[in-house]
PDB file of C-alpha atoms in Angstrom:
ATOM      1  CA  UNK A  12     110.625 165.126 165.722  1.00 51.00           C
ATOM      2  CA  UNK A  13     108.113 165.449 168.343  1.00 51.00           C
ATOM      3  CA  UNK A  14     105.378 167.695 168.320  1.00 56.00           C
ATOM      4  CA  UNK A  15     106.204 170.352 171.128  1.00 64.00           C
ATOM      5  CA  UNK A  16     104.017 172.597 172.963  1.00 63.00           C
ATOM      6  CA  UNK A  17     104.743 176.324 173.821  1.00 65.00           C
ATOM      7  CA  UNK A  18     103.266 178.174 176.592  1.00 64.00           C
ATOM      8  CA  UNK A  19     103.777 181.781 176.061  1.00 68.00           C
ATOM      9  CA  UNK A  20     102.157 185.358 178.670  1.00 67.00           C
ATOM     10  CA  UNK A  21      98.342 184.556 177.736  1.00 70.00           C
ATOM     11  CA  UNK A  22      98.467 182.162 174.985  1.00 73.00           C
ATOM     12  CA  UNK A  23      99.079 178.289 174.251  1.00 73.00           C
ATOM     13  CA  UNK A  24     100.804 176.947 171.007  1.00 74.00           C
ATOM     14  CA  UNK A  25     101.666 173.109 169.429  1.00 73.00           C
ATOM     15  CA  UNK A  26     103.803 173.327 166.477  1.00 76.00           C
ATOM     16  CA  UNK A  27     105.306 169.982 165.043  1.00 77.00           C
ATOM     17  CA  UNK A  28     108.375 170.452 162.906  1.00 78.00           C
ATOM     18  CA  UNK A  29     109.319 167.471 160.345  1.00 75.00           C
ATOM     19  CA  UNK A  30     112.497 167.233 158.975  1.00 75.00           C
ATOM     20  CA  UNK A  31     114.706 165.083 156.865  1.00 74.00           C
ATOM     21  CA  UNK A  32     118.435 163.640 157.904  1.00 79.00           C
ATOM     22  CA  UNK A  33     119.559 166.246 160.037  1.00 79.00           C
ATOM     23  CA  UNK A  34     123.829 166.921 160.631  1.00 81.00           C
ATOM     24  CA  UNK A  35     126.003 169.451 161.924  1.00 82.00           C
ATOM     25  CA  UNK A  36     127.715 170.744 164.959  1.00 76.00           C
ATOM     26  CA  UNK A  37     126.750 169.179 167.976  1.00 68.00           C
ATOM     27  CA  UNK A  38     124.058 166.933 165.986  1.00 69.00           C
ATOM     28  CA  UNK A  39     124.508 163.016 166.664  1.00 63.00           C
ATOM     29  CA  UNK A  40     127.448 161.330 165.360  1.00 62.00           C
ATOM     30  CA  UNK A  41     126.220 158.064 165.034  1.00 61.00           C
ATOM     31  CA  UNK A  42     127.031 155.675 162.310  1.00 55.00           C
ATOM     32  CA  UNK A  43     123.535 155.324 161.535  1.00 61.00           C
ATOM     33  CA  UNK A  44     123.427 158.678 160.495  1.00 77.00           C
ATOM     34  CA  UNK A  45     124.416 159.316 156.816  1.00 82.00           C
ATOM     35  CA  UNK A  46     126.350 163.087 156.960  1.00 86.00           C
ATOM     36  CA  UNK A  47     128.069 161.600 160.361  1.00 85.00           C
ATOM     37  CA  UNK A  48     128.950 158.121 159.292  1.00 86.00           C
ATOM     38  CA  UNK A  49     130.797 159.325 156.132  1.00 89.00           C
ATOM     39  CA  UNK A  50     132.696 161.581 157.912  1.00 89.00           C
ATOM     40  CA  UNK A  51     134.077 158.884 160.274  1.00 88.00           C
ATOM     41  CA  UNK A  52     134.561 156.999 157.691  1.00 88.00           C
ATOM     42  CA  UNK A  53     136.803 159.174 155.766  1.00 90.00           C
ATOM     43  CA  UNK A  54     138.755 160.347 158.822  1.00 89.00           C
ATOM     44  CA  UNK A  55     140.356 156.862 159.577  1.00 89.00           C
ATOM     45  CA  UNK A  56     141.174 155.798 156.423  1.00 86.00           C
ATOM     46  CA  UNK A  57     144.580 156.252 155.096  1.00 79.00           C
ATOM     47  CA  UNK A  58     145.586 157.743 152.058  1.00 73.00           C
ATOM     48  CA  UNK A  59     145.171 154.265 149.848  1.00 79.00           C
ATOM     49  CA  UNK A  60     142.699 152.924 151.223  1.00 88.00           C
ATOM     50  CA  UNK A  61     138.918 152.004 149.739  1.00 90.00           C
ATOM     51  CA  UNK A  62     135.746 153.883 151.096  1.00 88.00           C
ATOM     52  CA  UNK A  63     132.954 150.997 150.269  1.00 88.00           C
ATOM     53  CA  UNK A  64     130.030 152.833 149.908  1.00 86.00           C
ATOM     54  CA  UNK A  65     126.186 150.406 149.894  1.00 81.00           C
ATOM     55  CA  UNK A  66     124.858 151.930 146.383  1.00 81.00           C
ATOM     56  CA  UNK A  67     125.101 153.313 143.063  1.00 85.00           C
ATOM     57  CA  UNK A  68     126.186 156.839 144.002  1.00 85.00           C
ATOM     58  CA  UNK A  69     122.679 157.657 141.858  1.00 83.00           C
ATOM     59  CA  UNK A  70     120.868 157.282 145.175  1.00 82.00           C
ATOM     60  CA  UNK A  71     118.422 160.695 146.108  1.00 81.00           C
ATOM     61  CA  UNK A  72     119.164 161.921 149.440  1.00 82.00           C
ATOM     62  CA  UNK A  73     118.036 165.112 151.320  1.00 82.00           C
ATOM     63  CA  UNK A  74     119.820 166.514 154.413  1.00 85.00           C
ATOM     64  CA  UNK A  75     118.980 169.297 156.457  1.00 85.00           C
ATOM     65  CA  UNK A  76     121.816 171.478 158.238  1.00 88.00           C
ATOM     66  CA  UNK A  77     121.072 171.564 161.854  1.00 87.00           C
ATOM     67  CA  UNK A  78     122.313 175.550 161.785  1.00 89.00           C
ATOM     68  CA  UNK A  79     119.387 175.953 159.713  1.00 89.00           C
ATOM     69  CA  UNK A  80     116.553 173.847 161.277  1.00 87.00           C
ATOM     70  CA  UNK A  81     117.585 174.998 164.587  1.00 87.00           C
ATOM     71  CA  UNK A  82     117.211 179.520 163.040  1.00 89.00           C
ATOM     72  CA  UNK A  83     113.495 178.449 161.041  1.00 88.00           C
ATOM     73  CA  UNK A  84     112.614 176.678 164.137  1.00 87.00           C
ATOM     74  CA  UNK A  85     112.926 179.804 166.714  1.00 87.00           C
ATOM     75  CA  UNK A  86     111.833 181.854 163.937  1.00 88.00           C
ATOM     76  CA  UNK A  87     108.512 180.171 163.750  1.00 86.00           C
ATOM     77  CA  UNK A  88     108.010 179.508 167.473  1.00 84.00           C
ATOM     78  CA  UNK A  89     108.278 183.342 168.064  1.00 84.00           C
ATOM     79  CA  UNK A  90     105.796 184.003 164.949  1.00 83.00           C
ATOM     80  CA  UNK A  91     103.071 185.172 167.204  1.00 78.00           C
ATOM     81  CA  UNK A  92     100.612 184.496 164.075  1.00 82.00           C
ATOM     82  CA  UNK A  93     101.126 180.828 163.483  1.00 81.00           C
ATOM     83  CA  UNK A  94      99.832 178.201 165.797  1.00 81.00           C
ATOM     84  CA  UNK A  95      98.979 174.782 166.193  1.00 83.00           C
ATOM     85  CA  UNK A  96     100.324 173.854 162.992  1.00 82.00           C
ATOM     86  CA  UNK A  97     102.772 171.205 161.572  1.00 83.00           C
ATOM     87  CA  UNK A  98     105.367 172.564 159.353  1.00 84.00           C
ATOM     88  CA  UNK A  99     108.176 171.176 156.857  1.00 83.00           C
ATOM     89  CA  UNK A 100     111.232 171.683 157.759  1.00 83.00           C
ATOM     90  CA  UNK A 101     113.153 170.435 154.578  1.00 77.00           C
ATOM     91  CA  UNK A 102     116.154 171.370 152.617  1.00 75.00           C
ATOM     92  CA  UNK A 103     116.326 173.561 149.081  1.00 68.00           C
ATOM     93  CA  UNK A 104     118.836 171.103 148.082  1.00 62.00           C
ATOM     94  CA  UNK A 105     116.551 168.210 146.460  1.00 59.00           C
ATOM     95  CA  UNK A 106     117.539 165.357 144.357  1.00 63.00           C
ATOM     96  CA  UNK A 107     121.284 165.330 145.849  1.00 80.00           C
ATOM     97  CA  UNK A 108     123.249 162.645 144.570  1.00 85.00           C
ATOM     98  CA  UNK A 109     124.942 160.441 147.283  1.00 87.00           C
ATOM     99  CA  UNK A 110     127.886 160.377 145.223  1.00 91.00           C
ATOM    100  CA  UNK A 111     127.997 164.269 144.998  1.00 92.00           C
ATOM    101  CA  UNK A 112     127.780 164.657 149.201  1.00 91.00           C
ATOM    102  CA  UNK A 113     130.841 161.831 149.238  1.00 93.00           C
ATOM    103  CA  UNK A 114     132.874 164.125 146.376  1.00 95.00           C
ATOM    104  CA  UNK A 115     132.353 167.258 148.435  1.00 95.00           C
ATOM    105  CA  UNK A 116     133.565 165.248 151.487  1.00 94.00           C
ATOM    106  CA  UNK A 117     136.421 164.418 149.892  1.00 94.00           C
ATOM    107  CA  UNK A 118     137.305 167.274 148.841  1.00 95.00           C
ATOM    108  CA  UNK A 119     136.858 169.150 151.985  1.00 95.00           C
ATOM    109  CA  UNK A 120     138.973 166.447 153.948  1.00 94.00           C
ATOM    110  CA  UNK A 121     141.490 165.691 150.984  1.00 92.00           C
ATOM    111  CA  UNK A 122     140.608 162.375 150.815  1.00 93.00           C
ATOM    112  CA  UNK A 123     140.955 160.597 147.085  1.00 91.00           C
ATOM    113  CA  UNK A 124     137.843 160.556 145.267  1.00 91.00           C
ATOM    114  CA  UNK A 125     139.181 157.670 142.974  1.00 90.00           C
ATOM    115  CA  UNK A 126     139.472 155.745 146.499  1.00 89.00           C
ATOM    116  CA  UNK A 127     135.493 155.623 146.297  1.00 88.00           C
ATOM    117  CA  UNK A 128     133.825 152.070 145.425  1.00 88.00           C
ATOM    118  CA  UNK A 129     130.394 151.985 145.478  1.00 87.00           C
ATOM    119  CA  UNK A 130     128.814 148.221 144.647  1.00 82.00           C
ATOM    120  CA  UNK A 131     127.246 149.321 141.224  1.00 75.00           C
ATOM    121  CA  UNK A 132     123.986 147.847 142.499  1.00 71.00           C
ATOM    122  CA  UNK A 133     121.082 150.376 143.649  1.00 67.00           C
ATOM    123  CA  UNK A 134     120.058 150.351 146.437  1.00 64.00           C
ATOM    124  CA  UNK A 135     116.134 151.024 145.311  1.00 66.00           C
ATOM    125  CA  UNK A 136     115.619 153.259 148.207  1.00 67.00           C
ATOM    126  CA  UNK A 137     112.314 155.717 147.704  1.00 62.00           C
ATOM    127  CA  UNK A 138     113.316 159.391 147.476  1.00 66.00           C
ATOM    128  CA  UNK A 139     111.027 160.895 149.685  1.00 67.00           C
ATOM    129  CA  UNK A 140     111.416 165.118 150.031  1.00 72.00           C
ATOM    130  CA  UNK A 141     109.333 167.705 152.297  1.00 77.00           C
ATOM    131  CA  UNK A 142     107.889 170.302 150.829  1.00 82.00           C
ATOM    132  CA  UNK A 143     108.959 173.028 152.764  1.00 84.00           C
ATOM    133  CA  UNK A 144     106.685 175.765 150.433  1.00 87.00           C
ATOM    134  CA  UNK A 145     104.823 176.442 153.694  1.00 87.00           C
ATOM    135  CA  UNK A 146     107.887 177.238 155.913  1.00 87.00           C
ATOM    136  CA  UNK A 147     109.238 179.319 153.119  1.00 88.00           C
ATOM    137  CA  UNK A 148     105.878 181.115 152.880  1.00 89.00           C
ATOM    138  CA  UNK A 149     105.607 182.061 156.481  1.00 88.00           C
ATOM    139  CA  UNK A 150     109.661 182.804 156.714  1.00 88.00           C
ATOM    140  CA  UNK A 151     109.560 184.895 154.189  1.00 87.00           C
ATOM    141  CA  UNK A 152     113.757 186.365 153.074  1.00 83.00           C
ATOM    142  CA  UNK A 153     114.362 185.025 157.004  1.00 84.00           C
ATOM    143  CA  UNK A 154     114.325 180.930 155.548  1.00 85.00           C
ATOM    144  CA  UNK A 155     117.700 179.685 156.111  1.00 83.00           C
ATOM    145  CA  UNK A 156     119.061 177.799 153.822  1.00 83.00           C
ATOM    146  CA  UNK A 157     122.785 177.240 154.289  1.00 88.00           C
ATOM    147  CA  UNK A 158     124.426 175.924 150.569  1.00 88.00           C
ATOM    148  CA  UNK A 159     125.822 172.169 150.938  1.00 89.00           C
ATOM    149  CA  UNK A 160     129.593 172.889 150.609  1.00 92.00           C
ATOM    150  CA  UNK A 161     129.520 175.590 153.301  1.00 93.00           C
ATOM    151  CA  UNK A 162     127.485 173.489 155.800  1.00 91.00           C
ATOM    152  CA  UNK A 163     129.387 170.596 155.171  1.00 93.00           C
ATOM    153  CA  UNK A 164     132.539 171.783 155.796  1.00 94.00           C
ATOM    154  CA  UNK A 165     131.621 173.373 158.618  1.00 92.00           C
ATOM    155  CA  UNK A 166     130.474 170.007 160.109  1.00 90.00           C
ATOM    156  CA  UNK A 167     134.148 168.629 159.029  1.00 91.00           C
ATOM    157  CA  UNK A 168     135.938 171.332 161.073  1.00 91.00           C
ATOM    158  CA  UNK A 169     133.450 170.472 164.236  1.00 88.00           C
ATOM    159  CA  UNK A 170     133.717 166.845 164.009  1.00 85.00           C
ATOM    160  CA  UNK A 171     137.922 167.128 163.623  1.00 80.00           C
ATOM    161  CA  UNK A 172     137.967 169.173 166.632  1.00 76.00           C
ATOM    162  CA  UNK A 173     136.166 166.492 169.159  1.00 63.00           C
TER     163      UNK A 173
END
């Protein structure tokens, strides 16, 4: 994301929020998109059929609710004490299995798990996570944080209604 700047009565801030794979209501629902492209995925496949998935299942991903990014955002913007800053904008949920998001789809969407082939080979993608220690510092108990099962399900239930 861009760095944004916010004009406010008698003062001038930049903040630049990073983030990881963002998803959620209203959030793009492209296939290049991992949360998004799953989802699709599942939803027009019938009951037998295969979900090929590129990967081990092992591969580390972090996602970022878009509930969540969009409540730490305003928080911070309206945090008359912090300007000119950049700030991490990351997830609590680190090291998440791609294989654990796809079971939690599935189970939200009552799609067969056992339907699931992934190609055995890894991908050797680098895990890369954002420290979001600062964000949580400055956010205090306000830090949002919605648990994976919750926001993705809520995503399912958005996307089936489009």
């Amino acid at each position: 994301l861009a760095t944004q700047l916010f004009a406010f009565p008698n003062e001038m801030k930049w903040l630049h929020f990073v983030t990881s794979s963002l998803f959620g209501k209203y959030w793009k629902l492209t296939d290049e998109h991992l949360i998004p492209s799953l989802i699709k995925q599942i939803d027009s496949l019938g009951a037998k059929q295969k979900l090929k998935i590129i990967g081990n299942g092992f591969e580390k991903k972090e996602v970022v609710f878009i509930n969540d990014f969009i409540k730490n955002c305003t928080e911070i913007i309206f945090n008359t004490t912090i300007k000119n800053q950049i700030i991490n904008l990351g997830s609590d949920i680190k090291y998440q299995n791609l294989s654990d998001i796809v079971k939690i789809l599935c189970d939200i969407m009552t799609f067969n798990y056992d339907n699931i082939m992934y190609n055995k080979k890894s991908t050797d993608c680098v895990a890369k996570y954002l420290n979001n220690d600062k964000a949580k510092r400055i956010l205090g108990k306000k830090y949002a944080d919605t648990d994976l099962k919750t926001a993705l399900k809520e995503a399912v239930v958005w996307f089936n209604k489009i």
